[in-house]
Coordinates of C-alpha atoms in Angstrom, one line a residue:
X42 CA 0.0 0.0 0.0
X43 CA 1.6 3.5 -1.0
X44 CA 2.2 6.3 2.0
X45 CA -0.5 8.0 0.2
X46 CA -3.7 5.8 0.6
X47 CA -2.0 4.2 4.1
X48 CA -2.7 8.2 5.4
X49 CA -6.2 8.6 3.7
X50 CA -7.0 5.4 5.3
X51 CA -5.4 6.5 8.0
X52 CA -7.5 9.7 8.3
X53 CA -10.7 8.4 7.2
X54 CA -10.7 6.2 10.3
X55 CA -9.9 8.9 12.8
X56 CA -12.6 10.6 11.8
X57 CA -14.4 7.6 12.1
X58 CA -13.5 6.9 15.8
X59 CA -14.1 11.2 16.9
X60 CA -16.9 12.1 14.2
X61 CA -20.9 12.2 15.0
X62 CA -20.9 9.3 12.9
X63 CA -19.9 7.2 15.0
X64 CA -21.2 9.2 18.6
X65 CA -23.1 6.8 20.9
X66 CA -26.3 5.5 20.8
X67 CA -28.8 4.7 23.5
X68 CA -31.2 1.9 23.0
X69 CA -34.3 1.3 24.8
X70 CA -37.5 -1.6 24.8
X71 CA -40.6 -1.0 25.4
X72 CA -42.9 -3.7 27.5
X73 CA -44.8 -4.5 23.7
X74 CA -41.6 -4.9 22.3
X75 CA -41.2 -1.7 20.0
X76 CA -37.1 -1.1 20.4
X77 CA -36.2 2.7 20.5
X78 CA -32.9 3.5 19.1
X79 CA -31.1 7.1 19.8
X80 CA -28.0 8.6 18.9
X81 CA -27.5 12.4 19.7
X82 CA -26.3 14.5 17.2
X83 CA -26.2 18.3 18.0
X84 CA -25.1 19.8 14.7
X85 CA -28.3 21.2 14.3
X86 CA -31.5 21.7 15.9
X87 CA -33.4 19.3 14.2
X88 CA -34.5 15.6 14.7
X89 CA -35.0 12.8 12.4
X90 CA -37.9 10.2 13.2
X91 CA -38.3 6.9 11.8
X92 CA -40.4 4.1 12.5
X93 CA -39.5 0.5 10.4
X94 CA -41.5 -2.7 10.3
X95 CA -39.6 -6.2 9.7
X96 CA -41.1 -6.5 6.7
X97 CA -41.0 -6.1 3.1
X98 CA -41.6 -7.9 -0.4
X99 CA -40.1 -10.7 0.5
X100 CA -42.9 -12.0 2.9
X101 CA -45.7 -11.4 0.6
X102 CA -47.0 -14.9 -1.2
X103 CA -48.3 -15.6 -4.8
X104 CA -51.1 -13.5 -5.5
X105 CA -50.5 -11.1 -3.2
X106 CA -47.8 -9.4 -4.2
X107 CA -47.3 -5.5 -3.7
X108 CA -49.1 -5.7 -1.0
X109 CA -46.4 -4.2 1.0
X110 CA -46.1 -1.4 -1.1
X111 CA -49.6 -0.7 -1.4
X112 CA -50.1 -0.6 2.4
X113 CA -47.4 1.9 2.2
X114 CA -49.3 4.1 0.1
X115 CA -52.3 4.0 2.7
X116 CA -50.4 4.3 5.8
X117 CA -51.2 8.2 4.6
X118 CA -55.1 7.9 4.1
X119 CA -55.9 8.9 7.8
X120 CA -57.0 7.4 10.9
X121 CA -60.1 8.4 13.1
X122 CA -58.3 11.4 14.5
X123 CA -56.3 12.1 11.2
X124 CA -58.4 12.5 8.3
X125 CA -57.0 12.1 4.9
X126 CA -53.5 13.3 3.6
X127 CA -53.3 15.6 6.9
X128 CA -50.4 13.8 7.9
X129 CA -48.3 15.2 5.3
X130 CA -50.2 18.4 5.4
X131 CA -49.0 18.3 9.6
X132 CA -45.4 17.7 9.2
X133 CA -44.9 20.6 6.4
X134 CA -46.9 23.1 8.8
X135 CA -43.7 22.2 11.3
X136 CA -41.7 23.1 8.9
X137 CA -40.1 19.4 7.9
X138 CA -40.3 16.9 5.4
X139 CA -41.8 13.5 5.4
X140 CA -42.0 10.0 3.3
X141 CA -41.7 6.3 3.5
X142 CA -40.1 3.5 1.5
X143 CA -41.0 -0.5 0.7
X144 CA -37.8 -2.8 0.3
X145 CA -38.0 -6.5 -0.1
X146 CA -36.8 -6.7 3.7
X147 CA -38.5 -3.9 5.5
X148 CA -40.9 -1.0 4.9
X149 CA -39.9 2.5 6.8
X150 CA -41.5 6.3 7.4
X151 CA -40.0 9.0 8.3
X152 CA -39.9 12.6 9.3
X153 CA -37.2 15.3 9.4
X154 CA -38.3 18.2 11.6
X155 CA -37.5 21.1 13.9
X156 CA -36.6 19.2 17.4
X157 CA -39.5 20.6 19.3
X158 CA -42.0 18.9 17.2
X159 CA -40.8 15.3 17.9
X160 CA -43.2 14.9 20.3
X161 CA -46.3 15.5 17.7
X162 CA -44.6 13.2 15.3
X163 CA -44.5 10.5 17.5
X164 CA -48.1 10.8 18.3
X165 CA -48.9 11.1 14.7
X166 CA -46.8 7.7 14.0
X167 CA -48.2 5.6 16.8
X168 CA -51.8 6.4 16.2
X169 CA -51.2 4.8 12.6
X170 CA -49.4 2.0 13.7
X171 CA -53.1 0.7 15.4
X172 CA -55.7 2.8 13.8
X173 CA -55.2 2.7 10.4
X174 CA -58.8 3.4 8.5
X175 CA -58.1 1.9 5.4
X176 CA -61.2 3.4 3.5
X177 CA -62.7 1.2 0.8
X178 CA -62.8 4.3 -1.5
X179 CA -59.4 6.1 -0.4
X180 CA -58.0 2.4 -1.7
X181 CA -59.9 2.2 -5.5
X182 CA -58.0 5.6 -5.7
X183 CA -54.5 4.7 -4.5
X184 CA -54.3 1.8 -6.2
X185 CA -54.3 3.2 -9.1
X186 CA -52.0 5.5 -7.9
X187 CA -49.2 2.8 -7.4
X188 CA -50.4 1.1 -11.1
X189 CA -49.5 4.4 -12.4
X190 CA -46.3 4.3 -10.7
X191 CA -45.3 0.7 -11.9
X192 CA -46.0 1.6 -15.6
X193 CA -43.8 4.8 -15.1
X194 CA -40.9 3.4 -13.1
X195 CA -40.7 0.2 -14.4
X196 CA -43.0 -0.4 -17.9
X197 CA -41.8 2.7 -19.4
X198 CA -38.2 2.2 -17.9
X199 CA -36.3 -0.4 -19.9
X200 CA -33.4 -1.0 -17.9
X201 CA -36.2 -0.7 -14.3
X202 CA -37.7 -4.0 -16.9
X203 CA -34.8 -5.8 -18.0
X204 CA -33.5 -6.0 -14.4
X205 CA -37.3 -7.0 -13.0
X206 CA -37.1 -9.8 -15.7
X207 CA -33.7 -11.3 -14.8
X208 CA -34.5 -11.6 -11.2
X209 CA -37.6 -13.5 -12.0
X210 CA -35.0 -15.7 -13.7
X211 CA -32.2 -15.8 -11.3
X212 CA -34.5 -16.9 -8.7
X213 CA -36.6 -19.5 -9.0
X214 CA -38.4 -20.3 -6.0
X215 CA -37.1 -17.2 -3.4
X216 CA -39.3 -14.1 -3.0
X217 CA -36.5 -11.8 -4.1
X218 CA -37.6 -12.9 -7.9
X219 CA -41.0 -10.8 -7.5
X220 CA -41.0 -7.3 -8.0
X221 CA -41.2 -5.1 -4.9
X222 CA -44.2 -3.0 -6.5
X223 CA -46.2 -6.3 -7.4
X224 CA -46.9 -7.6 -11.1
X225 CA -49.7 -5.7 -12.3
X226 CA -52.1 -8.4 -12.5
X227 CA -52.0 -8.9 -8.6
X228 CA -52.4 -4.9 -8.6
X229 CA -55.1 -4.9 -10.6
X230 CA -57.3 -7.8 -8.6
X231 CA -56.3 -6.6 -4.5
X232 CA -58.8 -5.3 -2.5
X233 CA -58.7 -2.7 0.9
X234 CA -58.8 -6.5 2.6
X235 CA -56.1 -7.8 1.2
X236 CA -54.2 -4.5 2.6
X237 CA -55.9 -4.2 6.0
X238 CA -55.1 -8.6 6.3
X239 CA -51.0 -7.2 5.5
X240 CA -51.3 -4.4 8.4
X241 CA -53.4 -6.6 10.6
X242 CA -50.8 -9.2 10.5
X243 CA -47.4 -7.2 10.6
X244 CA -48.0 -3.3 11.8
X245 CA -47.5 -3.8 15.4
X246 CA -45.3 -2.4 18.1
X247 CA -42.8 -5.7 18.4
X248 CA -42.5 -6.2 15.1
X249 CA -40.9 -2.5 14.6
X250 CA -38.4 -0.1 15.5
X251 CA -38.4 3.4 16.4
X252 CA -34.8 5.7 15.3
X253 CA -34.8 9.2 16.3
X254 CA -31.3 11.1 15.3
X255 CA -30.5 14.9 16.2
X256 CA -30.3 17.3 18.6
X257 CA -32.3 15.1 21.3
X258 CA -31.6 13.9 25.2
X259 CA -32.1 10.1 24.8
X260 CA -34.1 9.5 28.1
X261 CA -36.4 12.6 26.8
X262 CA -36.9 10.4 24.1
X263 CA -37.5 7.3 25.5
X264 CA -39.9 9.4 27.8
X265 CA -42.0 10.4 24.4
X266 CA -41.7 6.9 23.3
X267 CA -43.4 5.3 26.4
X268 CA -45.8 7.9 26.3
X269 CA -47.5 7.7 22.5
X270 CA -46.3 4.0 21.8
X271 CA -46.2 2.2 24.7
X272 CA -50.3 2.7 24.7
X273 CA -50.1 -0.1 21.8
X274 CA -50.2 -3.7 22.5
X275 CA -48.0 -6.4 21.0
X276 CA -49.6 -8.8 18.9
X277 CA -49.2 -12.4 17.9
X278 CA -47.5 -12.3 14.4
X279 CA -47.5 -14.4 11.7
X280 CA -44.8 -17.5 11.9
X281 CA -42.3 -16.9 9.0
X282 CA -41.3 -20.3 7.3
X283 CA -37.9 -20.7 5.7
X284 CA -37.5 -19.3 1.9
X285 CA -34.8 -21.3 0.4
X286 CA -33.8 -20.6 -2.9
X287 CA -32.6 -24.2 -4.7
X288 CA -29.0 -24.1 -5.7
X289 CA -28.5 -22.7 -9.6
X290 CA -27.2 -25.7 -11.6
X291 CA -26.3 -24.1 -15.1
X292 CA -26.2 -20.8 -17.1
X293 CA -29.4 -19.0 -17.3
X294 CA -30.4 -16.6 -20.5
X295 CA -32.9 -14.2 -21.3
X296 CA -33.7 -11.3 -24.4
X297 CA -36.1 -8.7 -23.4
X298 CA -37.6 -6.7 -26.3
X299 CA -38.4 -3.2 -25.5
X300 CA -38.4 0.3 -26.8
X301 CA -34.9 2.3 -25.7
X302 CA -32.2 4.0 -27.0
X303 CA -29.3 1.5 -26.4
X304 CA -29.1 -2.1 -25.8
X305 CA -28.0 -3.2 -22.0
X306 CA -26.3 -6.3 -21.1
X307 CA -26.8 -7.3 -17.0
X308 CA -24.8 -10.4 -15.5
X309 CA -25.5 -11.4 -12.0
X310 CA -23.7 -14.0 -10.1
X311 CA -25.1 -15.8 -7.1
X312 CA -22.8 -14.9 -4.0
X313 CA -23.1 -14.9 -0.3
X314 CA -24.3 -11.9 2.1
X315 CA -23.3 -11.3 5.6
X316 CA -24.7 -13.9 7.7
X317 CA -21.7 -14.0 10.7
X318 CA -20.2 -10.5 10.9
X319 CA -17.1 -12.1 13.0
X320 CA -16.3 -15.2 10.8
X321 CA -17.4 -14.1 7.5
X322 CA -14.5 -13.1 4.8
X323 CA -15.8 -13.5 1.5
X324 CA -18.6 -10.7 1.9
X325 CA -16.4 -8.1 2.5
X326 CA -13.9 -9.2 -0.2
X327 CA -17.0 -9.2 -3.0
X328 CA -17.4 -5.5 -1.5
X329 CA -13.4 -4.8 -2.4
X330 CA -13.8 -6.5 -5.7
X331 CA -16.6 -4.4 -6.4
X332 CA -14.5 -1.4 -5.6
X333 CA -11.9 -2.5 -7.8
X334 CA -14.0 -2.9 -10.7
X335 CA -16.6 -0.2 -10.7
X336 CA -16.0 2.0 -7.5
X337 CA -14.5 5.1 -8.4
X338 CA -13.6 6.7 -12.0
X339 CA -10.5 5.3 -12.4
X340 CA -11.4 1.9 -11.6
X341 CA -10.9 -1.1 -14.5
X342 CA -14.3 -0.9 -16.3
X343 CA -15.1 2.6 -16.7
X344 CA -10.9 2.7 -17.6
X345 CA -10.7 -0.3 -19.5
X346 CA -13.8 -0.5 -21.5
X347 CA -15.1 2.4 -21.2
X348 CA -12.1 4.8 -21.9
X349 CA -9.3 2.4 -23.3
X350 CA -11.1 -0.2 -25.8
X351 CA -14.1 2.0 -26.2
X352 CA -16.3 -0.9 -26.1
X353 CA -18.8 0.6 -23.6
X354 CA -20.8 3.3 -23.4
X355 CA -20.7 2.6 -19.8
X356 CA -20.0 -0.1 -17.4
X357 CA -20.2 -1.0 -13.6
X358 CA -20.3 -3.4 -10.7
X359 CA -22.4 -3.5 -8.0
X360 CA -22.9 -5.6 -4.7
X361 CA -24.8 -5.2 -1.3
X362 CA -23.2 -7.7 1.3
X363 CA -26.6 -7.1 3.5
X364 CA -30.1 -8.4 3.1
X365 CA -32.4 -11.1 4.3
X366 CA -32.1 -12.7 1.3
X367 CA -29.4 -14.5 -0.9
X368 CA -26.9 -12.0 -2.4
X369 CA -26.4 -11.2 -6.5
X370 CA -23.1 -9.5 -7.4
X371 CA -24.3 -7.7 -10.5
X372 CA -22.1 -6.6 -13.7
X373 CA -23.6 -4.3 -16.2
X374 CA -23.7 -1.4 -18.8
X375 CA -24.4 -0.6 -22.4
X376 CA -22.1 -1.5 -25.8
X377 CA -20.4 1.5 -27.5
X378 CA -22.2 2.4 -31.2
X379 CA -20.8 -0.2 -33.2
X380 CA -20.1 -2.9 -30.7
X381 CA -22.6 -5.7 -30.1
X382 CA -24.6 -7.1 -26.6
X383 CA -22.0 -9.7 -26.8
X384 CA -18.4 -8.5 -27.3
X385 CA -19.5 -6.4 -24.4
X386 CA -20.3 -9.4 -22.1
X387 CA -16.9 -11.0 -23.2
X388 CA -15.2 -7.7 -22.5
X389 CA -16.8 -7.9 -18.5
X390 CA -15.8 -11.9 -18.6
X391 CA -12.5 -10.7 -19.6
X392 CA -11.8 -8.2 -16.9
X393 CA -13.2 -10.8 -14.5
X394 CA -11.0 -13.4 -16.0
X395 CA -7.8 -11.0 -15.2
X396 CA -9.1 -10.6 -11.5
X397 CA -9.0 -14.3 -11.3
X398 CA -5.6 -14.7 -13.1
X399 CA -3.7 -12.1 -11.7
X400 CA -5.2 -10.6 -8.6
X401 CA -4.9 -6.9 -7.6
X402 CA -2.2 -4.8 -7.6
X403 CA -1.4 -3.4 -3.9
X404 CA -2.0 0.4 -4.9
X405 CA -4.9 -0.7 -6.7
X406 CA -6.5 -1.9 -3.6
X407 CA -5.2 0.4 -1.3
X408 CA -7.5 3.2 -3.8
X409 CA -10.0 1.0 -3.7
X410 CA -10.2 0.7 0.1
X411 CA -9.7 3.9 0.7
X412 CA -12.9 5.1 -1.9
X413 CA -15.2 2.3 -0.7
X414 CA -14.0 3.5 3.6
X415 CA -14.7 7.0 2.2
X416 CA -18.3 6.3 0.8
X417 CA -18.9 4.0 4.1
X418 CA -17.7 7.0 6.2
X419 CA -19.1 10.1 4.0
X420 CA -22.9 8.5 3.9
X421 CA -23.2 8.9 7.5
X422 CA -22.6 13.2 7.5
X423 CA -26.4 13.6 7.5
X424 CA -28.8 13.2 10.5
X425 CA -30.8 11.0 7.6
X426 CA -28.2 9.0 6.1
X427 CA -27.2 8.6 9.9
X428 CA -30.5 7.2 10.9
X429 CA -30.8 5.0 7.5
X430 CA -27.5 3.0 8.3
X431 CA -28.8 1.9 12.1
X432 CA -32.1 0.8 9.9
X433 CA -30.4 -1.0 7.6
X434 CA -28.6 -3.1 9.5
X435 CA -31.0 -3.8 11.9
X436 CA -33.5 -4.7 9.2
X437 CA -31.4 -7.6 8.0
X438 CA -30.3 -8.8 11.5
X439 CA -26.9 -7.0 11.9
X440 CA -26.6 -4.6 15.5
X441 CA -26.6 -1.3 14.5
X442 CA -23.5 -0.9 17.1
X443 CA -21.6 -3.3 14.6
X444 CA -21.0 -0.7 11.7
X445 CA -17.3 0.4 12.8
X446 CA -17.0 -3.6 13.3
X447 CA -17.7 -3.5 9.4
X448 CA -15.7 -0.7 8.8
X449 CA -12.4 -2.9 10.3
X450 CA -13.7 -6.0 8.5
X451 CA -13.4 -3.8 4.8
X452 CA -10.4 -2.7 6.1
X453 CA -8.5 -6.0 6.6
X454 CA -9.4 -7.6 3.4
X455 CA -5.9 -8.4 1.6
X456 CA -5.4 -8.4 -2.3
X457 CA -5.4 -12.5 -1.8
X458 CA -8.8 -12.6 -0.7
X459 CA -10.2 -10.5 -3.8
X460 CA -8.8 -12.7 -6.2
X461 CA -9.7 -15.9 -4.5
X462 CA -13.8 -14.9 -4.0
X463 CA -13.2 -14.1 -8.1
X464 CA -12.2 -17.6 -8.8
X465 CA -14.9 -18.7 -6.2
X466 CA -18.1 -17.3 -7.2
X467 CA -17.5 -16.4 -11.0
X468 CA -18.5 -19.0 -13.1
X469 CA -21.7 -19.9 -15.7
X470 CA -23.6 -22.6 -13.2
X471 CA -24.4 -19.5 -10.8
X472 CA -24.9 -17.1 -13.8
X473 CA -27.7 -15.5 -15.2
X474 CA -27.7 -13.1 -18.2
X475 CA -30.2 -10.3 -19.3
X476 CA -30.2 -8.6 -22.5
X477 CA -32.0 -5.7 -23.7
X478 CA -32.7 -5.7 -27.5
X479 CA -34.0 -2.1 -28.0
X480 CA -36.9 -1.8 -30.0
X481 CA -37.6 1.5 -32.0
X482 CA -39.2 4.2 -29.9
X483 CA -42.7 5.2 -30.0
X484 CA -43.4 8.5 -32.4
X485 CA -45.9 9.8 -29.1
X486 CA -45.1 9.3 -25.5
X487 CA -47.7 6.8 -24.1
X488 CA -50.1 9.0 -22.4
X489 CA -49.7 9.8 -18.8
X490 CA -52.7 8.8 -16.0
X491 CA -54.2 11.8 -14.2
X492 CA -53.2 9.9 -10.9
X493 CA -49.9 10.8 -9.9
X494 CA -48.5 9.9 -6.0
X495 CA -46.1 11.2 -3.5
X496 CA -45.1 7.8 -1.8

């Protein structure tokens, strides 16, 4: 490792080990089971509040699916004491922003606002949690709502389709194949019931957790916390079987025909996530080999085939060592004019090919620790990005206290280790390959539905 990268690793981890990002948190469980989770940050006078169910996609079941998503959506139609889209209209007249998100592991809220209105926030979030409405007409509006919003950001999107397609092929029994906003025909047949069965069986106090992150006292909090949510009662909640995903057993292949611009190629190998923080190497070396490839400009696709052979328009790597779920280490971009879907896979198998002949250079790894401990460290500056890492983690099992554990873990991967997960997992039997054969583009824009959400 040169002098150069030793010091900005060097750095980067001091400021690790003094930063906010890394200031102490204070953890809390209510008697129903809701964990609250505090870290004091007193850069500004502001507080971030979320609230995240263990649950997502991946528990939904055939015929169902989107449900997760759609319940999302409703989570904003009102309760007896909050009519209709006041929630939102509440946390702008505080002055702060609100929203929420659906993932295949877990669905979240949040809200961003002055510290003094934490208290009303809370109240606004546990009164959901157990009174939802759920309005029969509220729901034959919002759904189409989130129909709109699948033929938008994923019908009208080719590369949002060709990557929906390959993970319908790259698993063929595991949840993670169906799309986290539903296939359109279970859309198009749920019902308010289906959505009120979802929040009857998940939205309760011990199957959550509550993050607050900002200029806060933590036994205030906790305080707040007993007083709005630890009214609720725990429930019984559904038993979650084991989703096994059979092991891949030869090359899988796939042509989706759309209208775009450019043809893509998409590789994904199957590959392990973090299941043992302590014992586990190969994660953490699939999250350096990522780096090497795709994780800053210089790195070897974008300077190989990008810049070099000019045989991509562009080209990248990416990997996410967390999840509930198996792991997919994806490679993936778009052929130069003039260069075809597959010289551009063979020029990615090539580059893959040299990891697994000749390893990695120690200044070569040394930039790409030092970029990937950078992006680890810089994500956490925000109160936000602060309180997204704790839910993260704890979504897929990992303790939140754990991430500087992490941090070490990337840190003592050797250039040995990178080249021996690239001869482990990079082969056909645990490939699948999406193409995108672009079809000519429509003359007139496909009209757009008068429904159009926030969520």
């Amino acid at each position: 490792m040169t002098m150069r990268y030793a010091r900005m690793i060097h750095l980067l981890l001091i400021l690790v080990l003094s930063g906010p990002a890394m200031a102490e948190t204070y953890e809390h469980r209510l008697a129903n089971g809701l964990r609250v989770i505090v870290k004091e940050d007193r850069r500004a006078p502001t507080a971030v509040h979320m609230v995240w169910y263990r649950v997502g996609s991946m528990d939904e079941t055939s015929g169902s699916t989107g449900v997760a998503h759609v319940l999302e959506h409703m989570m904003f139609k009102g309760t007896p004491s909050v009519g209709p889209g006041e929630f939102n209209r509440r946390v702008a007249a505080a002055g702060g922003r609100d929203n929420a998100f659906t993932s295949r592991d877990y669905t979240a809220y949040f809200q961003q606002v002055p510290k003094e209105r934490l208290p009303e926030m809370m109240q606004l979030e546990a009164d959901r949690m157990r009174h939802l409405t759920l309005d029969e007409n509220e729901f034959s509006q919002e759904i189409k709502v989130v129909m709109e919003e699948r033929r938008l950001r994923t019908e009208d999107q080719p590369q949002a389709l060709l990557f929906e397609r390959m993970s319908a092929m790259a698993f063929q029994s595991h949840p993670y194949r169906v799309p986290i906003i539903g296939w359109m025909s279970d859309l198009e047949s749920m019902t308010a019931a289906d959505a009120r069965d979802w929040y009857e069986r998940w939205y309760a106090p011990n199957n959550a957790y509550v993050i607050v992150v900002g200029d806060v006292e933590h036994q205030a909090v906790f305080r707040l916390a007993e007083q709005h949510y630890g009214q609720l009662s725990a429930r019984t909640l559904s038993a979650r079987k084991p989703q096994v995903e059979p092991a891949q057993t030869g090359l899988r292949r796939l042509v989706v025909k759309a209208p775009a611009e450019l043809p893509i190629v998409m590789m994904a190998y199957k590959v392990p996530v973090i299941r043992d923080l302590e014992r586990d190497i190969d994660p953490y070396a699939l999250e350096m080999l990522s780096a090497v490839l795709a994780g800053h400009e210089a790195a070897r696709l974008s300077r190989n085939l990008v810049r070099q052979q000019r045989l991509a328009v562009d080209a990248a790597a990416s990997y996410d060592s967390t999840s509930r779920g198996p792991g997919l280490f994806y490679l993936y971009g778009s052929p130069s004019e003039g260069k075809t879907r597959t010289e551009f896979e063979a020029g990615l198998r090539a580059e893959l090919a040299l990891v697994q002949r000749d390893g990695v250079a120690a200044d070569e790894l040394a930039r790409a620790k030092a970029q990937l401990i950078a992006a680890q460290i810089y994500k956490l500056d925000s109160m936000f990005a602060q309180a997204m890492e704790i839910g993260q983690l704890e979504s897929v099992g990992i303790a939140h206290a754990q991430h500087r554990r992490m941090i070490d873990k990337l840190q003592a991967v050797s250039a040995e280790q990178v080249q021996d997960v690239a001869r482990k997992y990079f082969f056909d039997d645990i490939l699948t390959v999406a193409e995108l054969d672009p079809q000519p583009l429509p003359r007139a824009p496909r009209a757009r539905s008068p429904f159009v959400g926030r969520h």
